[in-house]
mmCIF file of C-alpha atoms in Angstrom:
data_model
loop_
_atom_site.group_PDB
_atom_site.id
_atom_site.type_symbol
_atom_site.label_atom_id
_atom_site.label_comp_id
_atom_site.label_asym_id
_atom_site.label_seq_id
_atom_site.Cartn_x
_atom_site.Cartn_y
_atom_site.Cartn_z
ATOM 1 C CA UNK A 966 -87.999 -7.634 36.608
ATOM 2 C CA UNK A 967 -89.776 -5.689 33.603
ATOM 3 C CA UNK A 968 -92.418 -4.772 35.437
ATOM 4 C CA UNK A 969 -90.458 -3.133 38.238
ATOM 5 C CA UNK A 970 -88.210 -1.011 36.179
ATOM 6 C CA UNK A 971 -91.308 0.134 34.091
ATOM 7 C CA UNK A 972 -92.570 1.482 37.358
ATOM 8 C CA UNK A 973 -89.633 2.704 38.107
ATOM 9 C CA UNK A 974 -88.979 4.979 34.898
ATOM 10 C CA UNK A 975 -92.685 6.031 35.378
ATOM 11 C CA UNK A 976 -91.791 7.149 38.675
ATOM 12 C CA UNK A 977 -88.480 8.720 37.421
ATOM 13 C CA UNK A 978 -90.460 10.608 34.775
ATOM 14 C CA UNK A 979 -93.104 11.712 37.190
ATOM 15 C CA UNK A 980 -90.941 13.121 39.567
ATOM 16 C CA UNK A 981 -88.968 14.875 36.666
ATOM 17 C CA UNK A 982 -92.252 16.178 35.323
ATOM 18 C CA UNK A 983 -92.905 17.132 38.808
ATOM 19 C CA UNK A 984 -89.604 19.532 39.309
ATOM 20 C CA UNK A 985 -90.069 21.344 36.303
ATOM 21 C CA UNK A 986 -93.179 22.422 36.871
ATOM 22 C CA UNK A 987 -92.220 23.490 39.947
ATOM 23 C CA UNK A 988 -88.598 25.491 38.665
ATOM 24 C CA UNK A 989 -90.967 26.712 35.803
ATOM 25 C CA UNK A 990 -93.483 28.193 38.509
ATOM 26 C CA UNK A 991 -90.736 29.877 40.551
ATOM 27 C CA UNK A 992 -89.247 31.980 37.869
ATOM 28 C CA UNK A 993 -92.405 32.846 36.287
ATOM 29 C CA UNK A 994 -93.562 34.686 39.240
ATOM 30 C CA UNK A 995 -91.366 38.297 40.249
ATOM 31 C CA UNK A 996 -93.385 38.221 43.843
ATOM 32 C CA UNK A 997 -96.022 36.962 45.289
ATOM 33 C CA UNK A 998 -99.010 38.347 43.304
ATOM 34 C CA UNK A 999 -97.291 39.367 40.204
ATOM 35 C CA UNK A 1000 -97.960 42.785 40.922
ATOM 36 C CA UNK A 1001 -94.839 45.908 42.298
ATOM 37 C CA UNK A 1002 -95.258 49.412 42.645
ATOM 38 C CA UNK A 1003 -91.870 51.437 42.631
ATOM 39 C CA UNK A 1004 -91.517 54.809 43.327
ATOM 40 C CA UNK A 1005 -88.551 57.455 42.627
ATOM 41 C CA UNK A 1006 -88.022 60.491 41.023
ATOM 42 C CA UNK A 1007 -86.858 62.279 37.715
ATOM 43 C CA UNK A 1008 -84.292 64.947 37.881
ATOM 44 C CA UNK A 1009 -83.747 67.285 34.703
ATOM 45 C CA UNK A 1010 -81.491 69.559 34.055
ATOM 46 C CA UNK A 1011 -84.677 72.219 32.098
ATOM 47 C CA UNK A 1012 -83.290 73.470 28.153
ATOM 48 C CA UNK A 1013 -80.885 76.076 28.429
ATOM 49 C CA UNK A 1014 -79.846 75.972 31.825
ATOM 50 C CA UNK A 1015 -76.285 75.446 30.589
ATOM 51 C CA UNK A 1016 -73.413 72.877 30.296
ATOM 52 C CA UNK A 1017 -74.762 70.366 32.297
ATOM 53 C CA UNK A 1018 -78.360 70.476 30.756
ATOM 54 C CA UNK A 1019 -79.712 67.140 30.764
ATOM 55 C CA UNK A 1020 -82.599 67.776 27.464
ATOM 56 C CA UNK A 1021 -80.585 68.434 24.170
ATOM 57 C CA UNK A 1022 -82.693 69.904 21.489
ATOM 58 C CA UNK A 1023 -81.498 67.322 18.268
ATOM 59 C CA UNK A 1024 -83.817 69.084 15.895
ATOM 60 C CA UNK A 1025 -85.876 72.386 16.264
ATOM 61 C CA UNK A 1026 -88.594 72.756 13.282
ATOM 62 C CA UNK A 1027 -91.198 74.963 15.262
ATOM 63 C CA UNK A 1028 -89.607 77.807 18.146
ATOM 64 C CA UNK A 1029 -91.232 77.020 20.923
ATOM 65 C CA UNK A 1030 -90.644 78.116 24.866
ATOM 66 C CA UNK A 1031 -92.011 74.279 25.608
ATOM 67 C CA UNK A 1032 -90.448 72.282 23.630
ATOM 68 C CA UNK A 1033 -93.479 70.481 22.336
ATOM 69 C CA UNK A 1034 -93.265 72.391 18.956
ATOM 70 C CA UNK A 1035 -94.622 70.496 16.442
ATOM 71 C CA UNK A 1036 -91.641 68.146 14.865
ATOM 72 C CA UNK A 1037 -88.638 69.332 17.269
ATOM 73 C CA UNK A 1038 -87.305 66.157 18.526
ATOM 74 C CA UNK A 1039 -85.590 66.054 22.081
ATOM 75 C CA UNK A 1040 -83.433 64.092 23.195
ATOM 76 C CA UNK A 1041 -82.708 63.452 27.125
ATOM 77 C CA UNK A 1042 -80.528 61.742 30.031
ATOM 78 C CA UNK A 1043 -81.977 62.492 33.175
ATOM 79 C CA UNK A 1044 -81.485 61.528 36.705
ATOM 80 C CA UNK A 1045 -83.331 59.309 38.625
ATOM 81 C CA UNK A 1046 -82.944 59.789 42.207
ATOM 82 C CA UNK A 1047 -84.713 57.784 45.440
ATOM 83 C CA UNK A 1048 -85.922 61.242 46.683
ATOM 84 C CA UNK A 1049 -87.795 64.944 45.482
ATOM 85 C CA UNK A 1050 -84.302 66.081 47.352
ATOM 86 C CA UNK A 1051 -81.499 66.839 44.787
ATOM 87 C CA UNK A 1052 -78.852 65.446 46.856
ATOM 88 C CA UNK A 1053 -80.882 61.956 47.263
ATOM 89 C CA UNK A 1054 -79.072 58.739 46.081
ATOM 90 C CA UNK A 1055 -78.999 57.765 42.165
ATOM 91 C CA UNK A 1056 -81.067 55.041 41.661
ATOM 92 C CA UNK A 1057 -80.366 54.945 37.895
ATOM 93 C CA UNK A 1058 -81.253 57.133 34.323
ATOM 94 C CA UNK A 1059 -83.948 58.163 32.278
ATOM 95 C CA UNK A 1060 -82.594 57.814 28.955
ATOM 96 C CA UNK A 1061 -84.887 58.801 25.912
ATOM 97 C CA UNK A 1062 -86.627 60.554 23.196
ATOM 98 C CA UNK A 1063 -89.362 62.620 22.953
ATOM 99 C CA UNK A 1064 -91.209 64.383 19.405
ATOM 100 C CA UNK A 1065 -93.832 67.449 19.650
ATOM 101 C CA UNK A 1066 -96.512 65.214 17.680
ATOM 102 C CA UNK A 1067 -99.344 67.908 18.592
ATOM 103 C CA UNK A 1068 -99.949 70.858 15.999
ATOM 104 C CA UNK A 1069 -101.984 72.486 18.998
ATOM 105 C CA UNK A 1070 -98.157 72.068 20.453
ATOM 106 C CA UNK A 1071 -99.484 70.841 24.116
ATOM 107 C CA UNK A 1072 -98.094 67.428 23.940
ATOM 108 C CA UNK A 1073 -95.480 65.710 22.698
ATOM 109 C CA UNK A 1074 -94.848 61.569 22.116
ATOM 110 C CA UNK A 1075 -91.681 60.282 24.297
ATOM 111 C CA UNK A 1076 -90.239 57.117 24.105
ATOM 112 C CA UNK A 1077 -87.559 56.313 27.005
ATOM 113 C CA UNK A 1078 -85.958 53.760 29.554
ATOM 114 C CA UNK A 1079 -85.817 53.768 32.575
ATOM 115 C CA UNK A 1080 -81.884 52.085 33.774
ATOM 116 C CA UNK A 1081 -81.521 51.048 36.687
ATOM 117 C CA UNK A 1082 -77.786 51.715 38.279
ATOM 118 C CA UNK A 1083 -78.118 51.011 42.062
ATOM 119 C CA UNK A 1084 -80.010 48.910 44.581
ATOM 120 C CA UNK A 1085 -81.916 46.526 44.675
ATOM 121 C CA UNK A 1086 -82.788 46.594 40.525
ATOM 122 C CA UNK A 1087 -79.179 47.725 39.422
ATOM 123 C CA UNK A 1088 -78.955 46.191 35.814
ATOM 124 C CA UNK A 1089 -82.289 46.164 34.916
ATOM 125 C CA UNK A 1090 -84.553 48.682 32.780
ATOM 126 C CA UNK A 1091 -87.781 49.451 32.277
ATOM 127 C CA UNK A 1092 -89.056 50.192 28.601
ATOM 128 C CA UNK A 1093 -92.179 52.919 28.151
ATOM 129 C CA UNK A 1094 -94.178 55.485 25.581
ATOM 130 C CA UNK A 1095 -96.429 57.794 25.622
ATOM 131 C CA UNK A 1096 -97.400 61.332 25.413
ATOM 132 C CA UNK A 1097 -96.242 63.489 27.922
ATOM 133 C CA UNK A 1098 -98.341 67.113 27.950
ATOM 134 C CA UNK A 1099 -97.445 70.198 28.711
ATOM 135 C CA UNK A 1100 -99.661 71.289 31.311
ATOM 136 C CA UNK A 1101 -99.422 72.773 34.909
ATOM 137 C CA UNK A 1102 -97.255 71.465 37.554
ATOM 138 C CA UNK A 1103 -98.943 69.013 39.945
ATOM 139 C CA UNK A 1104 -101.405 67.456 36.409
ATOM 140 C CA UNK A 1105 -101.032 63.858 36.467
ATOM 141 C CA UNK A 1106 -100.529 62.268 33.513
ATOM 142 C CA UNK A 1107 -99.916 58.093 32.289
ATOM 143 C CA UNK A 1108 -97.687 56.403 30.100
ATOM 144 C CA UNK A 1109 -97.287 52.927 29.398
ATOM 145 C CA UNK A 1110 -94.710 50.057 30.554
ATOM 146 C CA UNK A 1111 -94.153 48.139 27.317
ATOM 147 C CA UNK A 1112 -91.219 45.923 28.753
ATOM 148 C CA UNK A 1113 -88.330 45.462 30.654
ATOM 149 C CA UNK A 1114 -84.816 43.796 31.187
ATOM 150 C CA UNK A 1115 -83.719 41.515 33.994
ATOM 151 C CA UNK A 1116 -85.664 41.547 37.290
ATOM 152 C CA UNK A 1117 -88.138 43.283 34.780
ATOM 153 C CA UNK A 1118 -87.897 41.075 31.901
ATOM 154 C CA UNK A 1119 -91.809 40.374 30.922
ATOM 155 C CA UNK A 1120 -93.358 43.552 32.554
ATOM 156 C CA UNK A 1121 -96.214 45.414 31.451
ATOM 157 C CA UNK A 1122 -98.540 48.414 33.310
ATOM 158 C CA UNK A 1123 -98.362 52.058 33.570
ATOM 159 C CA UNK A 1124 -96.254 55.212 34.686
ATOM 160 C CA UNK A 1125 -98.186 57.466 36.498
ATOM 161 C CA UNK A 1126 -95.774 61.151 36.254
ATOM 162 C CA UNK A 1127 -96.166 64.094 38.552
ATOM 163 C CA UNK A 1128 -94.406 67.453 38.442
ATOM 164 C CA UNK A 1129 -93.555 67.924 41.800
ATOM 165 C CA UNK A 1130 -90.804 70.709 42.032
ATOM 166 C CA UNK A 1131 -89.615 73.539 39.199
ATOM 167 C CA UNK A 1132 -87.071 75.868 39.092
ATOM 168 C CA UNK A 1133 -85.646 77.895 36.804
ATOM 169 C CA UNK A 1134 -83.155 75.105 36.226
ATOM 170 C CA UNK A 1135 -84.410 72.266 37.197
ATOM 171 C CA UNK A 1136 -87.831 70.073 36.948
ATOM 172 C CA UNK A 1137 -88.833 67.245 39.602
ATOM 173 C CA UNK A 1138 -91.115 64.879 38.478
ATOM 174 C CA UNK A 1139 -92.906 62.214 40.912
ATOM 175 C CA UNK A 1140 -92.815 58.515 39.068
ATOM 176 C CA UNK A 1141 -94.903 55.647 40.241
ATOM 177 C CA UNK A 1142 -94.745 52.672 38.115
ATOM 178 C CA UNK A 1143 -97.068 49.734 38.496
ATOM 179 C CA UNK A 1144 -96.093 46.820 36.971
ATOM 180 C CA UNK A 1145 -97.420 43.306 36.519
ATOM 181 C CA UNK A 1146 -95.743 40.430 35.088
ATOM 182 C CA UNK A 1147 -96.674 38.305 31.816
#
């Protein structure tokens, strides 16, 4: 009678070992491959366009028509929208800061997340930094994913940013975001 519930609990534990592996597997892994690309849009309200601007100058040290003065700080709720169109649906917020670190004053270091409000990632965030330049519309530039929250939680990669549309109110920037998952 020993022996049998021996091999019993053995089984018991093997089958438990068994199922948590598996549950551990199936949250570890966001898809498939690990791997998402996600693509939407920034809308901003430019400095000085009135009421409803979106970038708030918090400190000015250097007058600049950029913003990327060396030591002004910026600070910024923007839009983020599923299309380049400004009536496209809210997806969510870009919520940040950014700080002219250049003394040439053609780039500044931001720091920002990305909130989710609507869809299919409503409630989660993405978490990124880098330096954003000031350069001509259409120039391509990279900053990095550094974390997330919910259906992010764990996520690394990059930001690839686009200036896609500019008026004199308003600046449309092109995100794609690859992410990959610890």
């Amino acid at each position: 009678m020993k022996m049998a519930s021996s091999a019993s609990s053995s089984s018991l534990l093997l089958l438990l070992l068994a199922l948590f592996a598996a549950a551990a597997t199936a949250t570890a892994s966001h898809n498939h491959n690990g791997y998402m690309h996600l693509r939407f849009y920034n809308h901003e309200r430019i400095l000085g366009s009135g009421p409803n601007a979106t970038v708030v100058y918090a400190v000015e040290r250097t007058l600049s028509t950029t913003g990327a003065g060396f030591g002004n700080v910026i600070v910024y709720d923007n839009l983020l929208r599923a299309g380049v169109e400004p009536d496209s649906p809210i997806i969510g917020r870009n919520q940040g800061m950014g700080v002219g670190s250049s003394l040439a004053e053609n780039s500044g270091l931001t720091n920002f997340q990305l909130v989710f409000t609507a869809g299919k990632y409503n409630g989660s965030s993405l978490a990124l930094q880098g330096l954003f330049p000031v350069a001509p519309l259409g120039t391509v530039f990279e900053r990095a994913i550094t974390g997330g929250t919910k259906k992010f939680r764990l996520a690394r990669g990059y930001l690839l940013t686009t200036e896609v549309r500019s008026t004199n109110t308003t600046l449309t920037g092109q995100l794609d975001a690859y992410i990959t998952f610890r």
